[in-house]
Short mmCIF file of C-alpha atoms in Angstrom, two decimals:
data_model
loop_
_atom_site.label_atom_id
_atom_site.label_comp_id
_atom_site.label_asym_id
_atom_site.label_seq_id
_atom_site.Cartn_x
_atom_site.Cartn_y
_atom_site.Cartn_z
CA MET A 584 -1.16 5.76 21.32
CA LYS A 585 -2.20 9.05 23.16
CA VAL A 586 -5.84 9.83 23.44
CA ASP A 587 -5.47 12.70 20.97
CA ASP A 588 -4.24 10.23 18.36
CA LEU A 589 -7.16 8.09 18.88
CA ILE A 590 -9.56 10.92 18.56
CA SER A 591 -7.83 11.78 15.34
CA VAL A 592 -8.57 8.24 13.86
CA ALA A 593 -12.15 8.45 14.96
CA SER A 594 -12.59 11.98 13.50
CA PHE A 595 -10.83 11.17 10.18
CA TYR A 596 -12.16 7.84 9.77
CA GLY A 597 -15.98 8.82 9.82
CA ARG A 598 -15.78 12.63 9.33
CA LEU A 599 -16.97 12.79 12.93
CA THR A 600 -17.01 15.74 15.31
CA VAL A 601 -15.21 14.76 18.45
CA CYS A 602 -16.19 16.44 21.79
CA THR A 603 -13.40 15.91 24.33
CA GLN A 604 -13.95 15.77 28.14
CA PRO A 605 -11.15 15.10 30.66
CA LYS A 606 -8.98 12.13 29.35
CA SER A 607 -11.20 9.58 31.20
CA SER A 608 -14.13 10.41 28.72
CA LEU A 609 -14.17 10.50 24.95
CA GLY A 610 -17.49 11.47 23.21
CA VAL A 611 -17.99 11.03 19.54
CA VAL A 612 -21.02 12.90 17.78
CA SER A 613 -21.79 12.34 14.21
CA CYS A 614 -22.14 15.26 12.08
CA GLY A 615 -23.07 16.04 8.50
CA PHE A 616 -20.60 18.77 8.06
CA ASN A 617 -17.64 19.72 10.23
CA LYS A 618 -14.48 21.66 10.21
CA SER A 619 -12.40 18.97 8.21
CA CYS A 620 -15.17 18.82 5.52
CA ALA A 621 -15.04 22.51 5.35
CA MET A 622 -11.22 22.80 5.04
CA MET A 623 -11.53 20.02 2.39
CA ALA A 624 -13.92 21.84 0.30
CA VAL A 625 -11.84 24.98 0.48
CA SER A 626 -8.79 23.10 -0.61
CA LEU A 627 -10.66 21.95 -3.81
CA ARG A 628 -11.39 25.40 -4.64
CA GLN A 629 -7.92 26.74 -4.14
CA PRO A 630 -5.56 27.50 -7.13
CA VAL A 631 -2.64 25.07 -7.63
CA SER A 632 0.46 25.87 -5.81
CA LYS A 633 2.99 27.80 -7.58
CA ALA A 634 5.28 24.96 -6.62
CA PHE A 635 3.29 22.51 -8.81
CA SER A 636 2.36 24.97 -11.67
CA SER A 637 5.22 24.00 -13.89
CA ILE A 638 6.37 20.47 -13.48
CA PRO A 639 9.95 19.82 -15.03
CA PRO A 640 10.00 16.82 -17.58
CA ASP A 641 11.90 14.75 -15.00
CA LYS A 642 9.01 15.12 -12.53
CA ARG A 643 6.22 13.70 -14.52
CA MET A 644 3.88 10.80 -14.27
CA PHE A 645 4.89 7.60 -16.35
CA LEU A 646 3.11 4.60 -17.51
CA CYS A 647 4.28 1.17 -15.86
CA MET A 648 3.23 -2.40 -16.49
CA HIS A 649 2.24 -4.48 -13.62
CA GLN A 650 3.14 -8.19 -14.13
CA ALA A 651 -0.10 -9.28 -12.70
CA THR A 652 -1.63 -8.24 -15.94
CA SER A 653 0.15 -11.01 -17.69
CA ALA A 654 0.80 -13.59 -14.91
CA ASN A 655 0.53 -16.77 -17.09
CA ALA A 656 3.31 -15.50 -19.40
CA GLY A 657 5.92 -16.02 -16.61
CA PHE A 658 8.61 -13.49 -15.56
CA ARG A 659 10.61 -13.37 -18.59
CA GLY A 660 7.64 -13.71 -20.93
CA SER A 661 5.82 -10.92 -19.60
CA LEU A 662 8.86 -8.67 -19.50
CA GLU A 663 9.76 -9.25 -23.11
CA GLY A 664 6.15 -8.51 -24.18
CA TYR A 665 6.15 -5.14 -22.18
CA ALA A 666 9.56 -4.05 -23.51
CA ARG A 667 8.56 -4.74 -27.22
CA ALA A 668 5.42 -2.65 -26.62
CA GLY A 669 7.54 0.45 -25.56
CA PHE A 670 7.34 0.16 -21.81
CA ARG A 671 10.33 1.21 -19.83
CA HIS A 672 8.98 0.45 -16.26
CA VAL A 673 7.50 -2.40 -14.62
CA GLU A 674 6.13 -3.62 -11.23
CA LEU A 675 6.97 -7.20 -10.23
CA VAL A 676 4.88 -10.05 -8.90
CA PRO A 677 6.62 -11.72 -5.97
CA SER A 678 5.79 -15.34 -7.18
CA LEU A 679 7.18 -14.79 -10.64
CA THR A 680 10.10 -13.16 -9.44
CA ASP A 681 11.04 -15.94 -6.75
CA ALA A 682 10.55 -18.56 -9.52
CA TYR A 683 13.06 -16.74 -11.77
CA VAL A 684 15.57 -15.95 -9.10
CA GLU A 685 15.54 -19.56 -7.97
CA GLN A 686 16.66 -20.67 -11.40
CA HIS A 687 18.76 -17.78 -12.55
CA GLY A 688 19.71 -16.01 -9.25
CA VAL A 689 19.24 -12.31 -8.38
CA ALA A 690 22.07 -11.31 -10.84
CA GLY A 691 20.21 -13.12 -13.72
CA ALA A 692 17.03 -11.21 -12.90
CA ARG A 693 18.72 -7.92 -12.86
CA GLN A 694 20.64 -8.69 -16.16
CA LEU A 695 17.29 -9.64 -17.88
CA LEU A 696 15.84 -6.26 -16.86
CA ARG A 697 18.87 -4.47 -18.02
CA ASP A 698 18.92 -6.38 -21.36
CA LEU A 699 15.24 -5.39 -21.85
CA GLY A 700 15.74 -1.76 -21.10
CA LEU A 701 13.43 -2.04 -18.20
CA ALA A 702 13.38 -0.57 -14.71
CA ALA A 703 11.55 -2.41 -11.84
CA VAL A 704 9.93 0.32 -9.87
CA SER A 705 7.92 -1.54 -7.44
CA SER A 706 6.64 -5.14 -6.13
CA GLY A 707 3.78 -6.87 -4.52
CA GLY A 708 4.42 -7.60 -0.94
CA VAL A 709 2.59 -8.98 2.02
CA PRO A 710 -1.03 -8.69 2.88
CA GLY A 711 -2.34 -8.35 6.54
CA LEU A 712 0.50 -6.41 7.97
CA PHE A 713 -1.60 -3.71 9.59
CA GLU A 714 -4.86 -5.39 10.98
CA PRO A 715 -4.40 -7.31 14.22
CA THR A 716 -3.72 -10.81 13.08
CA ALA A 717 -2.77 -14.14 15.01
CA ASP A 718 -0.03 -14.92 12.47
CA ARG A 719 1.75 -11.42 12.50
CA GLY A 720 5.18 -12.91 13.40
CA ARG A 721 4.98 -14.85 10.28
CA ARG A 722 3.86 -12.07 8.13
CA LEU A 723 6.60 -9.84 9.38
CA ASP A 724 9.27 -12.59 8.72
CA GLU A 725 7.94 -12.62 5.22
CA LEU A 726 8.08 -8.97 4.89
CA LYS A 727 11.73 -8.92 5.81
CA PHE A 728 12.59 -11.52 3.34
CA ARG A 729 10.69 -9.65 0.66
CA ALA A 730 12.23 -6.34 1.55
CA GLU A 731 15.78 -7.82 1.29
CA ARG A 732 15.13 -9.42 -2.09
CA LEU A 733 13.79 -6.28 -3.54
CA ALA A 734 16.85 -4.20 -2.18
CA GLN A 735 18.90 -6.66 -4.12
CA LEU A 736 16.89 -5.94 -7.18
CA GLY A 737 17.31 -2.31 -6.76
CA ILE A 738 13.54 -1.87 -5.85
CA ASP A 739 12.79 0.81 -3.20
CA ARG A 740 9.11 0.08 -2.54
CA VAL A 741 6.73 -2.70 -1.82
CA VAL A 742 2.88 -2.68 -1.83
CA CYS A 743 1.18 -3.93 1.31
CA PRO A 744 -2.59 -4.23 0.90
CA SER A 745 -5.26 -4.55 3.60
CA ILE A 746 -7.31 -7.53 2.65
CA THR A 747 -9.82 -8.66 5.29
CA ASP A 748 -13.41 -9.11 6.13
CA ALA A 749 -12.91 -9.43 9.90
CA LYS A 750 -14.92 -7.18 12.23
CA PHE A 751 -12.76 -4.43 14.00
CA ALA A 752 -13.28 -2.00 16.63
CA LEU A 753 -12.19 1.54 17.06
CA GLU A 754 -9.32 0.34 19.31
CA ASP A 755 -8.06 -1.90 16.71
CA TYR A 756 -7.01 1.21 14.71
CA GLU A 757 -4.58 2.08 17.50
CA ILE A 758 -3.18 -1.31 17.08
CA GLY A 759 -3.06 -0.79 13.40
CA VAL A 760 -1.04 2.44 13.63
CA GLN A 761 1.44 0.79 15.91
CA ASN A 762 1.71 -1.97 13.49
CA MET A 763 2.51 0.44 10.78
CA ARG A 764 5.36 1.75 12.85
CA GLU A 765 6.54 -1.69 13.29
CA VAL A 766 6.40 -2.59 9.58
CA GLY A 767 8.52 0.78 8.76
CA ASP A 768 11.23 -0.52 11.19
CA VAL A 769 11.33 -3.84 9.47
CA VAL A 770 11.81 -2.38 6.02
CA ARG A 771 13.97 0.59 6.97
CA PRO A 772 17.34 -1.26 7.07
CA PHE A 773 16.90 -2.37 3.37
CA GLY A 774 16.05 1.22 2.12
CA VAL A 775 12.44 -0.16 1.12
CA THR A 776 9.15 1.90 1.60
CA ALA A 777 6.20 0.01 2.78
CA MET A 778 2.94 1.47 1.04
CA VAL A 779 -0.45 1.21 2.54
CA GLU A 780 -2.84 -0.05 -0.02
CA PHE A 781 -6.60 0.38 0.84
CA THR A 782 -8.84 -1.91 -1.01
CA LYS A 783 -12.40 -1.95 -1.75
CA ALA A 784 -13.18 -5.17 0.06
CA SER A 785 -11.11 -4.44 3.17
CA SER A 786 -13.15 -4.10 6.34
CA PHE A 787 -10.08 -2.51 8.08
CA ILE A 788 -8.56 -0.02 5.43
CA GLY A 789 -11.03 0.26 2.70
CA THR A 790 -10.82 4.08 1.88
CA LEU A 791 -8.22 6.50 0.93
CA GLN A 792 -9.29 8.52 3.80
CA THR A 793 -8.73 5.79 6.38
CA ALA A 794 -5.14 5.07 4.82
CA ILE A 795 -4.12 8.62 4.91
CA SER A 796 -5.28 9.02 8.49
CA MET A 797 -3.42 6.12 9.83
CA VAL A 798 -0.17 6.88 7.86
CA GLN A 799 -0.30 10.47 9.17
CA LEU A 800 -0.58 9.04 12.80
CA ALA A 801 2.21 6.39 12.20
CA ALA A 802 4.43 9.30 11.12
CA HIS A 803 7.10 6.76 10.07
CA PRO A 804 9.33 7.83 7.12
CA PHE A 805 9.36 4.39 5.64
CA VAL A 806 5.44 3.92 5.61
CA LYS A 807 3.65 5.79 2.87
CA VAL A 808 0.24 5.81 1.38
CA MET A 809 -0.44 4.68 -2.34
CA LEU A 810 -3.46 5.04 -4.43
CA ASP A 811 -5.19 2.41 -6.54
CA THR A 812 -7.60 4.07 -8.97
CA PHE A 813 -9.71 0.77 -9.15
CA HIS A 814 -10.30 0.55 -5.44
CA PHE A 815 -10.75 4.41 -5.24
CA GLN A 816 -13.59 4.51 -7.72
CA ALA A 817 -15.17 1.05 -6.64
CA GLY A 818 -15.28 1.36 -3.14
CA LEU A 819 -16.43 4.00 -0.57
CA SER A 820 -13.86 6.76 -1.32
CA LYS A 821 -15.18 10.04 -2.55
CA PHE A 822 -13.67 12.15 -5.39
CA GLU A 823 -13.16 15.09 -2.89
CA ASP A 824 -10.94 12.69 -0.73
CA LEU A 825 -8.16 13.36 -3.54
CA ALA A 826 -7.63 16.77 -1.69
CA LEU A 827 -6.30 14.97 1.34
CA LEU A 828 -3.26 13.85 -0.82
CA GLY A 829 -2.17 17.47 -0.63
CA THR A 830 -0.78 16.90 2.87
CA THR A 831 0.16 13.26 2.42
CA PRO A 832 1.13 12.62 -1.19
CA PRO A 833 0.79 9.17 -2.72
CA HIS A 834 4.13 7.35 -3.00
CA HIS A 835 2.78 5.05 -5.88
CA VAL A 836 -0.30 4.68 -8.05
CA HIS A 837 -2.04 1.62 -9.46
CA PHE A 838 -3.80 2.83 -12.54
CA GLN A 839 -6.91 0.91 -14.05
CA ASP A 840 -10.51 1.83 -14.88
CA VAL A 841 -13.79 0.32 -13.59
CA ASP A 842 -16.66 -1.32 -15.64
CA ARG A 843 -19.19 1.44 -15.77
CA SER A 844 -21.70 -1.01 -16.89
CA LEU A 845 -21.87 -2.55 -13.58
CA PRO A 846 -23.27 -1.48 -10.20
CA ARG A 847 -20.50 -0.46 -7.85
CA GLU A 848 -21.50 -3.32 -5.50
CA LEU A 849 -20.81 -5.84 -8.31
CA LEU A 850 -17.30 -4.47 -9.19
CA THR A 851 -14.45 -6.90 -8.14
CA PRO A 852 -10.75 -7.03 -8.85
CA THR A 853 -11.47 -9.08 -11.83
CA THR A 854 -13.72 -6.34 -13.33
CA ARG A 855 -10.81 -3.83 -13.73
CA SER A 856 -10.47 -2.47 -17.28
CA ILE A 857 -7.89 -0.76 -19.21
CA PRO A 858 -7.41 2.91 -18.30
CA SER A 859 -9.56 5.21 -20.72
CA SER A 860 -10.66 8.67 -20.94
CA ASP A 861 -14.27 7.82 -20.78
CA GLY A 862 -14.91 8.32 -17.04
CA GLN A 863 -13.43 9.62 -13.91
CA LEU A 864 -9.74 8.81 -14.71
CA PRO A 865 -8.86 11.95 -16.60
CA ALA A 866 -10.04 13.99 -13.51
CA ILE A 867 -7.95 11.98 -11.32
CA VAL A 868 -5.03 12.16 -13.45
CA GLU A 869 -5.46 15.97 -13.62
CA ARG A 870 -5.73 16.17 -9.72
CA LEU A 871 -2.48 13.97 -9.34
CA HIS A 872 -0.69 16.40 -11.82
CA GLN A 873 -1.96 19.51 -9.84
CA LEU A 874 -0.47 18.04 -6.67
CA GLY A 875 2.78 17.31 -8.36
CA TYR A 876 2.76 13.51 -8.39
CA ALA A 877 5.79 12.32 -10.30
CA GLY A 878 5.95 8.71 -10.43
CA PRO A 879 4.73 5.29 -11.83
CA LEU A 880 1.13 4.79 -13.10
CA SER A 881 1.16 1.06 -12.64
CA VAL A 882 -1.55 -0.74 -14.76
CA GLU A 883 -2.62 -3.93 -12.87
CA LEU A 884 -5.38 -5.89 -14.51
CA LEU A 885 -6.40 -9.29 -13.24
CA HIS A 886 -8.94 -10.51 -15.75
CA VAL A 887 -6.62 -11.05 -18.67
CA PRO A 888 -3.91 -13.32 -17.33
CA ASP A 889 -3.54 -15.25 -20.62
CA ALA A 890 -3.42 -12.30 -22.77
CA ASP A 891 -0.38 -11.70 -25.04
CA PRO A 892 1.86 -9.50 -23.01
CA PHE A 893 2.70 -7.31 -26.03
CA GLU A 894 -0.79 -6.88 -27.25
CA ILE A 895 -2.30 -6.02 -23.77
CA ALA A 896 0.60 -3.57 -23.14
CA ALA A 897 0.26 -1.89 -26.64
CA ALA A 898 -3.65 -1.67 -26.07
CA ILE A 899 -2.92 0.00 -22.67
CA ARG A 900 -0.52 2.64 -24.22
CA ARG A 901 -2.99 3.50 -26.92
CA SER A 902 -5.73 4.05 -24.30
CA ALA A 903 -3.95 5.74 -21.54
CA GLU A 904 -1.25 7.80 -23.06
CA PRO A 905 -3.62 10.57 -24.23
CA MET A 906 -4.53 11.25 -20.61
CA LEU A 907 -0.91 11.84 -19.70
CA ARG A 908 -0.24 13.97 -22.67
CA HIS A 909 -3.18 16.15 -21.77
CA VAL A 910 -1.27 17.11 -18.54
CA GLY A 911 2.15 17.18 -20.17
CA SER A 912 3.34 13.87 -18.91
#
């Protein structure tokens, strides 16, 4: 990575003002308000681009069910419940998919989806692909296997979360950007896009801002950023960070609410809740609409694995669909 790229990581990661000397010296000075902050503030005040002012019906957001919400129902059981509740799009869980494919083959899985009128639009993938790790080779092999299987199922994207509590230095982000490019090269032959998922608990990619910065620096056509509304609200991201999606649009969205009765510090993946209009989600949906996002809003709940798939899916539709109707989706 060039020194200028490393400077960009530092600047973007901490909203820092960077003063450059000759390339042998790099000075980083903290600043409460700098040019990038000003540009972000201006962008939030700008009217929506005419290109996004009228979104045609085939370019709208749509609800999707993530199988993790009903993990204990199994591959077939969860899909049957979602279809009965009126869902037409699903995000698959690798462990459930692999178990079903082992018994019925890829063709059997595809046939089940067709019979139920469901389109599989995404899948979970492999964590720990971007941060420096000792077992990176194994993870890349696992990613190659996953990308090939998803391509066989007609799925063109895979979620790659950052989940780590290790300690990192600025130089590790240089490695992280290089790792993103390598990940993109692994999935490219299969036509699958690797999506960078920041997570609240990650000590490496824990905010939308960091994820976007690194994806921009990687500049790989098969590596995109995604947004998880739980991690966005529960972690260190700020609402104004959504403006950054204007230049680096989300490729995919995980869509769930947070338990607002808890301090943010106590929010964990198992405290996710059904999307509702009571908190910040309507404003997030409105912002995505303004930015022209057209794709899945995949609801991934982790605290109700034993819930009846039909009942939880029906409850999600009742709660979430009014937000989408409000923006014309």
